[in-house]
PDB file of C-alpha atoms in Angstrom:
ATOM      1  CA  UNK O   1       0.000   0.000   0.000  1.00 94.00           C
ATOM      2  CA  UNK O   2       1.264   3.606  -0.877  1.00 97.00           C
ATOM      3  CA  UNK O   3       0.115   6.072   1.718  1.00 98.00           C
ATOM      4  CA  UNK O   4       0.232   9.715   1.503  1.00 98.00           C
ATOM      5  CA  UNK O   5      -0.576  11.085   5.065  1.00 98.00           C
ATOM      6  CA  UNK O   6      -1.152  15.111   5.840  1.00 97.00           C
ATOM      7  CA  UNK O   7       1.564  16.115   2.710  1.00 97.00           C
ATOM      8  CA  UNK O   8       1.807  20.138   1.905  1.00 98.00           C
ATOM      9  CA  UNK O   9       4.199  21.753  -0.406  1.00 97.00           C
ATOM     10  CA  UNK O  10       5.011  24.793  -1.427  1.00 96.00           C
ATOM     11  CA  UNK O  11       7.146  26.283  -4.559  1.00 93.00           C
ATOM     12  CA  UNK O  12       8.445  30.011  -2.286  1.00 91.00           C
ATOM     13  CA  UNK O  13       5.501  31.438  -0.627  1.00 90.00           C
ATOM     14  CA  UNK O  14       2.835  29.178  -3.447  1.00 93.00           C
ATOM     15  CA  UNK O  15       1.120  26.349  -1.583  1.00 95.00           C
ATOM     16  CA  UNK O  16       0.945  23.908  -4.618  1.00 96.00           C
ATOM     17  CA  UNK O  17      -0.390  20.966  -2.341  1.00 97.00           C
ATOM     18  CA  UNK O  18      -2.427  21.418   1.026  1.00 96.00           C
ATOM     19  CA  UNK O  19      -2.460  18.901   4.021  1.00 97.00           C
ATOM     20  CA  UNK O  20      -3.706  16.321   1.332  1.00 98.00           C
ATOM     21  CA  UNK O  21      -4.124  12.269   2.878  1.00 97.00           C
ATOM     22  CA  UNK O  22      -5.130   9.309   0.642  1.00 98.00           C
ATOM     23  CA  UNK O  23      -3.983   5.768   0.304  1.00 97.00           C
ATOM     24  CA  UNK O  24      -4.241   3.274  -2.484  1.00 98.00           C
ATOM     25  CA  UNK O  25      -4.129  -0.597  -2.101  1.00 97.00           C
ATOM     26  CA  UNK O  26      -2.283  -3.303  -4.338  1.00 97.00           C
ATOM     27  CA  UNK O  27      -4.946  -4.326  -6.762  1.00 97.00           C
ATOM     28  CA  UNK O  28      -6.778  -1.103  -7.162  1.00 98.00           C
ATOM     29  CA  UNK O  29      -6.564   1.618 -10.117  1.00 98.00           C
ATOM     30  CA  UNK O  30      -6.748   4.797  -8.954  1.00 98.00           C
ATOM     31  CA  UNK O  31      -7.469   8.066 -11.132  1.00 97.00           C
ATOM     32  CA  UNK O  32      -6.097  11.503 -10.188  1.00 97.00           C
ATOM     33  CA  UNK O  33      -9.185  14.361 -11.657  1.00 96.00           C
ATOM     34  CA  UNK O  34      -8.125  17.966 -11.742  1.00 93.00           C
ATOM     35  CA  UNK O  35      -7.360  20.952 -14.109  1.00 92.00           C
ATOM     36  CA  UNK O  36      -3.798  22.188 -15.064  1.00 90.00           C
ATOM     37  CA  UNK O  37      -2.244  23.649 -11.930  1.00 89.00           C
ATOM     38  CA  UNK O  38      -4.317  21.339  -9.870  1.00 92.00           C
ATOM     39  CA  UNK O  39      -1.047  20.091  -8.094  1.00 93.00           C
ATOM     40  CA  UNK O  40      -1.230  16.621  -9.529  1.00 94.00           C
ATOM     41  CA  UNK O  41       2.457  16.601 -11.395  1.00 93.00           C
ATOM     42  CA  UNK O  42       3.503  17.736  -8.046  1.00 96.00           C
ATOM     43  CA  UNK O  43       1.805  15.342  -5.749  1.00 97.00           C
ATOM     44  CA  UNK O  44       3.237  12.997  -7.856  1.00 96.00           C
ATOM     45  CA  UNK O  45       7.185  14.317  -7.445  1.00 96.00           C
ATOM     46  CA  UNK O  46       6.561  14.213  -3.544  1.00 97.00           C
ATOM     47  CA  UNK O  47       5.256  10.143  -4.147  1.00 97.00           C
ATOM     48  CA  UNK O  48       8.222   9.065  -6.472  1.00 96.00           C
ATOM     49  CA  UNK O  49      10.639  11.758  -3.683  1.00 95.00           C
ATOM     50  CA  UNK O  50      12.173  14.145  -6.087  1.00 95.00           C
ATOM     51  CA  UNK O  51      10.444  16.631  -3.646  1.00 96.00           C
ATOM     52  CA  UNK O  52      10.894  17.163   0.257  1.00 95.00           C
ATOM     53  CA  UNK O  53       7.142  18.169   1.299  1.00 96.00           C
ATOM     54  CA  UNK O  54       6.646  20.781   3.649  1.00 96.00           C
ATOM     55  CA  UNK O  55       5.210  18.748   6.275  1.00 96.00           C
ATOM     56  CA  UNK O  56       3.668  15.424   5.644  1.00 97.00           C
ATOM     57  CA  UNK O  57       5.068  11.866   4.134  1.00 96.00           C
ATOM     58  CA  UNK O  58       4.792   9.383   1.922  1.00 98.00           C
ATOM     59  CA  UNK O  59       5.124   5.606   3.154  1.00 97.00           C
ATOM     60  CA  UNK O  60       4.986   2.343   1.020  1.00 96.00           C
ATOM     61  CA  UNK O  61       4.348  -0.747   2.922  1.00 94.00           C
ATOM     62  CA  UNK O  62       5.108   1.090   5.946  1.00 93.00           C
ATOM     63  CA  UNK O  63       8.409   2.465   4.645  1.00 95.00           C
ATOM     64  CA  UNK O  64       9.068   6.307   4.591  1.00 96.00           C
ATOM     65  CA  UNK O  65      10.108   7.162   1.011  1.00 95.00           C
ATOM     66  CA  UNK O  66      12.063  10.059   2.298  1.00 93.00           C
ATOM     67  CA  UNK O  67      14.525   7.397   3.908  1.00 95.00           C
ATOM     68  CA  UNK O  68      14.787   5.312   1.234  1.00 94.00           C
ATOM     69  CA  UNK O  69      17.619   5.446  -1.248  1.00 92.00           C
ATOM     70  CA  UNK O  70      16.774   6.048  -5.375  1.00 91.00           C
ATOM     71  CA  UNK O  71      17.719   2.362  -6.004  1.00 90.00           C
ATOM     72  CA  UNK O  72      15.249   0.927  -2.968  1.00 92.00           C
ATOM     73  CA  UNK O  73      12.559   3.384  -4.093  1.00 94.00           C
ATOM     74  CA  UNK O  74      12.770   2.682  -7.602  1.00 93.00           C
ATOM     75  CA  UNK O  75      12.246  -1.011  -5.876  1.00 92.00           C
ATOM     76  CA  UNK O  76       9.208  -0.236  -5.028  1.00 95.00           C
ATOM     77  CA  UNK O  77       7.218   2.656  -7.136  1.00 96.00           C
ATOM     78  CA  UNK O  78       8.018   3.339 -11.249  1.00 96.00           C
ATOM     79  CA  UNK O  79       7.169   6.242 -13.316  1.00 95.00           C
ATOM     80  CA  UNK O  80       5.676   6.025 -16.662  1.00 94.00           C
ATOM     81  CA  UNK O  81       5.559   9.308 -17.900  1.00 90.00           C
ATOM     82  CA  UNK O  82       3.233  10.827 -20.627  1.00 82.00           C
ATOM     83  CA  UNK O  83       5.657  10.557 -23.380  1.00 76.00           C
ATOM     84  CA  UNK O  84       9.367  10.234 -23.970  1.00 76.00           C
ATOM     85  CA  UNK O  85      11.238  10.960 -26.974  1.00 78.00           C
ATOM     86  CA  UNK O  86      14.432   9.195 -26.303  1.00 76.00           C
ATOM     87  CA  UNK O  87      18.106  10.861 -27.268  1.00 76.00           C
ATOM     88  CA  UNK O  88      19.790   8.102 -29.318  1.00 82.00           C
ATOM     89  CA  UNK O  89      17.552   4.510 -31.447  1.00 86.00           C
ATOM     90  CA  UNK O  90      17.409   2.164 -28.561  1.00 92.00           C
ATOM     91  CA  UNK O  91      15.466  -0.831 -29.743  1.00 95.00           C
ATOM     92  CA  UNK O  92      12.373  -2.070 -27.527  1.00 96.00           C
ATOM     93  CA  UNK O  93      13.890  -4.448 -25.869  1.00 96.00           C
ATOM     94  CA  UNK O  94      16.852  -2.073 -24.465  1.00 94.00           C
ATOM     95  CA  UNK O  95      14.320   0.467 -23.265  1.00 94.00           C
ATOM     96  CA  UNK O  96      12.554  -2.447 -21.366  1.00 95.00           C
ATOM     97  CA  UNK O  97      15.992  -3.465 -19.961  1.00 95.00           C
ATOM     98  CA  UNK O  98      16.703  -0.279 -18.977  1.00 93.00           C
ATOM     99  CA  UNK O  99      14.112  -1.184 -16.105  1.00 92.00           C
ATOM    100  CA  UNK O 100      16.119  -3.383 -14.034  1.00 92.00           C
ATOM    101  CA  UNK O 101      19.371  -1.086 -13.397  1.00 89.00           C
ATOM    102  CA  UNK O 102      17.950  -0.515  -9.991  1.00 84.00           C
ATOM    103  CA  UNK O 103      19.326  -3.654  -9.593  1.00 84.00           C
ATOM    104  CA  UNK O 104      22.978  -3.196 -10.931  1.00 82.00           C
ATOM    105  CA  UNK O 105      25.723  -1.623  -9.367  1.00 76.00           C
ATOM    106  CA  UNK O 106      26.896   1.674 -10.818  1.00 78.00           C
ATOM    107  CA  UNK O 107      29.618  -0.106 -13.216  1.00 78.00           C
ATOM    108  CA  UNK O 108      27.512  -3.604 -13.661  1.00 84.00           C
ATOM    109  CA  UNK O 109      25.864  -4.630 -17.159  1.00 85.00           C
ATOM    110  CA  UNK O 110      23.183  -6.649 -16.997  1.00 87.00           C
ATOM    111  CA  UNK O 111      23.037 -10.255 -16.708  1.00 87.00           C
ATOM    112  CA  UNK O 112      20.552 -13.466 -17.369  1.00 91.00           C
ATOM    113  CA  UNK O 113      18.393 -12.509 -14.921  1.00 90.00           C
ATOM    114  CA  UNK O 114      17.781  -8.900 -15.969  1.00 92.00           C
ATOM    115  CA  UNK O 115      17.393 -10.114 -19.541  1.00 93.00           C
ATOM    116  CA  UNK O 116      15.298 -12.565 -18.476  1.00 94.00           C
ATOM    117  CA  UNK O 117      12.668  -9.674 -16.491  1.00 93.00           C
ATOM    118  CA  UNK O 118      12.557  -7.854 -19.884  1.00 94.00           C
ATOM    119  CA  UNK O 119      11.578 -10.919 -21.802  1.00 94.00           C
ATOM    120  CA  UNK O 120       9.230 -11.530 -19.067  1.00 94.00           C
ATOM    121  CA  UNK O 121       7.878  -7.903 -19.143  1.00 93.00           C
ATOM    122  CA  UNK O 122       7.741  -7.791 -23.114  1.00 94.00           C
ATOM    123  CA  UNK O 123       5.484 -11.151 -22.985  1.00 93.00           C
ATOM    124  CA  UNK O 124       3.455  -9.830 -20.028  1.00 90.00           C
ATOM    125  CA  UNK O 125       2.051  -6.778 -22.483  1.00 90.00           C
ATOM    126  CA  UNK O 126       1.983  -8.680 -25.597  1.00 90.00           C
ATOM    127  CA  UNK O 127       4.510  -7.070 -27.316  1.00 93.00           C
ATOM    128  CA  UNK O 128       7.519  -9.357 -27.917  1.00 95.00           C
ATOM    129  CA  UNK O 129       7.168  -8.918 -31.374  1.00 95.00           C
ATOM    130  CA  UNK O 130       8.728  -5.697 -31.003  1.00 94.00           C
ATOM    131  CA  UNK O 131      11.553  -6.277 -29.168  1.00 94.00           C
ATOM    132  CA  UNK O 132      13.918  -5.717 -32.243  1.00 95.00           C
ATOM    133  CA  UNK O 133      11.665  -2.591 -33.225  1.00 96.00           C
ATOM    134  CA  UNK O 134      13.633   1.109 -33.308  1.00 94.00           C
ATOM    135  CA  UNK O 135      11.642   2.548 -29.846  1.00 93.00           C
ATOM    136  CA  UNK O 136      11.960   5.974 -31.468  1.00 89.00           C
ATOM    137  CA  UNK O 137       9.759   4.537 -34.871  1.00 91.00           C
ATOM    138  CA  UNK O 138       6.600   2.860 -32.569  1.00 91.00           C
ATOM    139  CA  UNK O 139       3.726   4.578 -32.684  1.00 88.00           C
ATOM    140  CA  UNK O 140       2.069   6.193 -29.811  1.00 86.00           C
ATOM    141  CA  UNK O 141      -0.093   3.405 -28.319  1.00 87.00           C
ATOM    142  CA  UNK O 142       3.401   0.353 -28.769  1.00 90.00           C
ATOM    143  CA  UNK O 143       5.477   3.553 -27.364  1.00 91.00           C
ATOM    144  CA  UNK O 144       2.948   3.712 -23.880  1.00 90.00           C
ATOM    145  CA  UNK O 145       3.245  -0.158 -23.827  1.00 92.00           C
ATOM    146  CA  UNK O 146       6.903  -0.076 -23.562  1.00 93.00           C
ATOM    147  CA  UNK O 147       7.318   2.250 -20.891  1.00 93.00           C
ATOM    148  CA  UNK O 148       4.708   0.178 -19.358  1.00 92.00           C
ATOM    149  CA  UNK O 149       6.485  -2.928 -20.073  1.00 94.00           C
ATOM    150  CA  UNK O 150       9.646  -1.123 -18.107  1.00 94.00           C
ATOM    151  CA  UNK O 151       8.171  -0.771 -15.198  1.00 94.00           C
ATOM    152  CA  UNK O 152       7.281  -4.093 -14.982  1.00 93.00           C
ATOM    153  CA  UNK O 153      10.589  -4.911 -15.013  1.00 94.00           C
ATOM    154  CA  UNK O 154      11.865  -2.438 -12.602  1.00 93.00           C
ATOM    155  CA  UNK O 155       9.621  -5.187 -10.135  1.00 92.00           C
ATOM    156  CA  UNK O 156       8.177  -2.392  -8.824  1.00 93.00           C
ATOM    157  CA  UNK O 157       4.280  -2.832  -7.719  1.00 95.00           C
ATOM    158  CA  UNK O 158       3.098   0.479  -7.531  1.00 97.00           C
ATOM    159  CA  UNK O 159       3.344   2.158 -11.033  1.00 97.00           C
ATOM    160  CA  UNK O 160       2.230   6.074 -11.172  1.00 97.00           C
ATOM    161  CA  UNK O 161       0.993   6.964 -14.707  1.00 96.00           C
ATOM    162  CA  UNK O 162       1.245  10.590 -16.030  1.00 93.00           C
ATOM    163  CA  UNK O 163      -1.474  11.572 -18.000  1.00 90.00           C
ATOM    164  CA  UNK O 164      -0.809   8.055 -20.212  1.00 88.00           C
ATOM    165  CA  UNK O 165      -3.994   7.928 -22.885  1.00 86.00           C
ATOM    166  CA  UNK O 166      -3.496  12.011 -23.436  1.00 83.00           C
ATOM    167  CA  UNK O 167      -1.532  11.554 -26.741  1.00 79.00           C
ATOM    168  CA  UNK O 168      -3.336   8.173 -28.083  1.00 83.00           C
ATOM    169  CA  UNK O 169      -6.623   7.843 -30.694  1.00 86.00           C
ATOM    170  CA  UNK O 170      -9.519   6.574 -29.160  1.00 89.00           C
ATOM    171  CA  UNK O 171      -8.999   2.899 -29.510  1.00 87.00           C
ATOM    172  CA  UNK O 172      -5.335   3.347 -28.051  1.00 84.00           C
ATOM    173  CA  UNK O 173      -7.009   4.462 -25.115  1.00 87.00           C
ATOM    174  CA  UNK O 174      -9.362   1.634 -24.845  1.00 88.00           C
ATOM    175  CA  UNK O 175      -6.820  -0.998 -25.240  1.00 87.00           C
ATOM    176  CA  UNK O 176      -4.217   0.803 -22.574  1.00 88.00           C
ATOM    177  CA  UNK O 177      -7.224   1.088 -20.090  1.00 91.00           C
ATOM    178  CA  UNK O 178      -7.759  -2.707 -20.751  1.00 91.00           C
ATOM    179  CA  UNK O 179      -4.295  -3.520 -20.472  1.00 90.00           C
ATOM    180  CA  UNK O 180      -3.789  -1.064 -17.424  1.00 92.00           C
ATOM    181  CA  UNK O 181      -7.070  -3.138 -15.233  1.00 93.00           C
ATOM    182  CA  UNK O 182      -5.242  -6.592 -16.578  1.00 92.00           C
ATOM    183  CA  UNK O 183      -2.050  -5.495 -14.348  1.00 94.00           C
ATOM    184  CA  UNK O 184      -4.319  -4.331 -11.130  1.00 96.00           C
ATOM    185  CA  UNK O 185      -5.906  -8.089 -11.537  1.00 95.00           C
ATOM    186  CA  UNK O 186      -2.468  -9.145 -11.130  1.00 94.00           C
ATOM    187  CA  UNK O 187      -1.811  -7.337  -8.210  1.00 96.00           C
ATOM    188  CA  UNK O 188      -0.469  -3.534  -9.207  1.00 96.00           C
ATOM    189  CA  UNK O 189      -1.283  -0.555  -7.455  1.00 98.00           C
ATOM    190  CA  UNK O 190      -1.898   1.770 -10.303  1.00 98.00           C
ATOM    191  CA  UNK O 191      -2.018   5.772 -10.001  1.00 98.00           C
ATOM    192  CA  UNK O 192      -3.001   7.520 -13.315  1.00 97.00           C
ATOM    193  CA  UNK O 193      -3.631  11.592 -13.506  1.00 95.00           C
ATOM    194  CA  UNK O 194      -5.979  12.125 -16.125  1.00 93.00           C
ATOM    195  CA  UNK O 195      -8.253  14.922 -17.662  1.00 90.00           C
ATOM    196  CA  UNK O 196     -10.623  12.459 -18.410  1.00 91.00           C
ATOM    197  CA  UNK O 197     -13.500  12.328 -16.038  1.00 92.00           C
ATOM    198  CA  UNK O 198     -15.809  10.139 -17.779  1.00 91.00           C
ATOM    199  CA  UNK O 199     -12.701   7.541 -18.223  1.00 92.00           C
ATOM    200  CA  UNK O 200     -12.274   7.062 -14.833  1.00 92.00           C
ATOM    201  CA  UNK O 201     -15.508   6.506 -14.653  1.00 92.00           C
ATOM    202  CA  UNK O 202     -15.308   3.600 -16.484  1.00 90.00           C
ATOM    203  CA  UNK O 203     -12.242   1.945 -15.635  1.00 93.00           C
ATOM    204  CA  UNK O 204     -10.962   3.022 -12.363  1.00 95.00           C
ATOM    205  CA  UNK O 205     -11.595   1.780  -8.492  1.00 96.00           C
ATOM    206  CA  UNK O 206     -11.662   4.761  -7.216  1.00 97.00           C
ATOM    207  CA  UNK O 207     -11.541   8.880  -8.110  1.00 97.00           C
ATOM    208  CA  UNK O 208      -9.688  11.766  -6.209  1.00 98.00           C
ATOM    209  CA  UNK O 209     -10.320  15.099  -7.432  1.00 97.00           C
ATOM    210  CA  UNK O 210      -8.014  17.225  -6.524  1.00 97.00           C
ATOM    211  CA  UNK O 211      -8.144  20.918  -7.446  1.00 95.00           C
ATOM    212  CA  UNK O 212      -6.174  24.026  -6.105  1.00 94.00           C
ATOM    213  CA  UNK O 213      -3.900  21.706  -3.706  1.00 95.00           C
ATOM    214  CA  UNK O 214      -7.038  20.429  -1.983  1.00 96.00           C
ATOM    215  CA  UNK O 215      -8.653  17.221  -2.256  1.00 97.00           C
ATOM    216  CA  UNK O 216     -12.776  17.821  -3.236  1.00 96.00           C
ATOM    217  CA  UNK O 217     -13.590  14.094  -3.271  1.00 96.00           C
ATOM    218  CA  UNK O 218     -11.915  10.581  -2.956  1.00 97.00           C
ATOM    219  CA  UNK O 219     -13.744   7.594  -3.514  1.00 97.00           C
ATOM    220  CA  UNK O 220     -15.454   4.943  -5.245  1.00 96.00           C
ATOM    221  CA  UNK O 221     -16.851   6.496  -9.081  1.00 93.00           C
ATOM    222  CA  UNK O 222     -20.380   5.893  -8.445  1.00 92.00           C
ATOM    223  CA  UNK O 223     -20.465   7.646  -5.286  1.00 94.00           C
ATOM    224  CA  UNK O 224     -17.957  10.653  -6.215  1.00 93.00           C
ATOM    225  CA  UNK O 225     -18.857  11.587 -10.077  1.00 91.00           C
ATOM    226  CA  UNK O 226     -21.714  13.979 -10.282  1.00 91.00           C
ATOM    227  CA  UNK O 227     -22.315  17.174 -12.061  1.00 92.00           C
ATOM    228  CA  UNK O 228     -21.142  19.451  -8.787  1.00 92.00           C
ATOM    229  CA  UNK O 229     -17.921  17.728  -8.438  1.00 94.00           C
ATOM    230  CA  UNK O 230     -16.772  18.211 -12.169  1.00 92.00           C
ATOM    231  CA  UNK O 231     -18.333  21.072 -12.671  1.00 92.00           C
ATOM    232  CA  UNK O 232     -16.239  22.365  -9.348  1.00 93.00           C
ATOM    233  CA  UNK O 233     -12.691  21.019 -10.882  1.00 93.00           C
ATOM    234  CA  UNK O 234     -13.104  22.201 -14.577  1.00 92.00           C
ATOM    235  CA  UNK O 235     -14.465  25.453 -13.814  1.00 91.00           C
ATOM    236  CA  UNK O 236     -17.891  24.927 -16.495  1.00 90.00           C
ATOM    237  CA  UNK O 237     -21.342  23.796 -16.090  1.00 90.00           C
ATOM    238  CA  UNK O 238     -21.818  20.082 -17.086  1.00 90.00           C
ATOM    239  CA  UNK O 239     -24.761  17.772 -16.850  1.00 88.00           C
ATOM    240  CA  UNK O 240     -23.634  14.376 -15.859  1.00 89.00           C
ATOM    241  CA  UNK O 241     -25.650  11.941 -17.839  1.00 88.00           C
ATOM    242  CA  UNK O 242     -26.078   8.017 -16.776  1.00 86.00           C
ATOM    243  CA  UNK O 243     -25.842   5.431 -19.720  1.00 86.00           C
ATOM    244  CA  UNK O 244     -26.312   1.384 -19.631  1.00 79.00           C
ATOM    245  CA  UNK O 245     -28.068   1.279 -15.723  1.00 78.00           C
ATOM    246  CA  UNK O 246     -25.271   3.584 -14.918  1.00 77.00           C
ATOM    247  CA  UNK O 247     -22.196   1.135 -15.659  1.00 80.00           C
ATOM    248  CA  UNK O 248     -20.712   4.855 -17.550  1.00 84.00           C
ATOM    249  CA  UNK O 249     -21.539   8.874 -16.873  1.00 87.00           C
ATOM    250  CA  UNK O 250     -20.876  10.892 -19.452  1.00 87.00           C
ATOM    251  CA  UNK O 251     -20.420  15.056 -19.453  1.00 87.00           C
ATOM    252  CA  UNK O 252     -22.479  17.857 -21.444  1.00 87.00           C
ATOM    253  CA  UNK O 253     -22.028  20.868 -21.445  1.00 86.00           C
ATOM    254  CA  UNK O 254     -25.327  22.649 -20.289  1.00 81.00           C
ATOM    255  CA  UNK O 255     -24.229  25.455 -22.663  1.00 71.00           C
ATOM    256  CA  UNK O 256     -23.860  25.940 -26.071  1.00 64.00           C
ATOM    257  CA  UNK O 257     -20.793  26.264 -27.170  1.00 52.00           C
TER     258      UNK O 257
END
């Protein structure tokens, strides 16, 4: 379990975050609502600790991430950011490597067993068949799985997702979302910021909205997602429809635009 108990920040005398407290369980997806400047990208430095909060912590299993080193954190929680354009043409399978040097000392290479995680990794999303594959020539939904596929590798069980369907058609979203609730069956905490309120609707556990450093609402979809709350965090009126006995919500505008 990741916990995040009583954490503020502040960039000078600009309270980004404020006192905000949640936890998320192995096994659950987890979306993160809120506009730009919400404090998400943030909240999400002070969980991976690339930032020292003002007061507050983050713990995983128990463990305080501020006294962890970047090898035993990277143990425990990866990053998969929105999109990467790397420097120089790794191939798929050396981006996926890249994943386990966490485990390798600073002058190391790695051995079977690392080779063996990516293989492992690559299989687990279905995408061995681009293992030879230039990284930098995959399009944008193969390019999400093999960041994806990285952090499997790293071993990590916690995996916080930045904004990952934002650059991806609409059936690239539907098949990472799929792919994304195939690792939480397997036991991943997942932690995905989003601008899509009516996707984590659909696929996530559970919502927290977060908007201007404070957390509106945390909790199950159904009992969170209503016209107030999104209306609240995207600054516009929206009537929150109910489709199929209210398995998805969907957002209109009440103007015209």
């Amino acid at each position: 379990m990741i916990r995040v108990k009583a954490l503020s920040f502040s960039y000078g005398k600009h309270e980004v975050l404020k006192n905000v407290g949640f936890s998320s369980e192995y096994g659950e997806f987890l979306s993160i609502l809120g506009a730009n400047g919400a404090g998400k990208s943030t909240l999400f430095r002070c969980m991976l600790g690339l930032l020292t909060p003002s007061s507050g912590e983050v713990t995983v299993d128990g463990k305080r991430i501020s006294s962890l080193s970047p090898a035993q954190r990277a143990r425990l929680i990866a990053y998969i950011p929105q999109s990467h354009n790397p420097v120089f043409h790794y191939t798929v399978s050396d981006m996926v490597l890249m994943g386990t040097t966490a485990q390798l000392g600073p002058f190391d290479a790695p051995k079977k067993p690392q080779l063996a995680q990516a293989e492992e990794a690559l299989c687990q999303l279905g995408i061995s068949h681009l293992a030879h594959r230039p990284y930098g020539k995959l399009s944008g939904g193969e390019r999400q799985l093999v960041l994806i596929a990285r952090a499997i590798a790293q071993q990590a069980r916690i995996l916080l997702m930045d904004e990952p369907s934002a650059n991806l058609d609409f059936g690239n979203r539907l098949r990472l979302m799929q792919t994304v609730k195939a690792l939480t069956n397997d036991g991943y905490c997942v932690i995905q910021s989003t601008h899509d309120p009516e996707q984590a609707y659909l696929h996530c556990d559970k919502i927290l909205a977060l908007h201007d450093g404070l957390i509106l609402a945390h909790g199950r979809p159904r009992d969170v997602f209503d016209e107030k709350l999104i209306s609240k965090l995207y600054g516009v009126e929206v009537e929150v429809c109910k489709i199929k006995n209210d398995t998805h919500r969907v957002c209109v505008p009440k103007e015209e635009l």
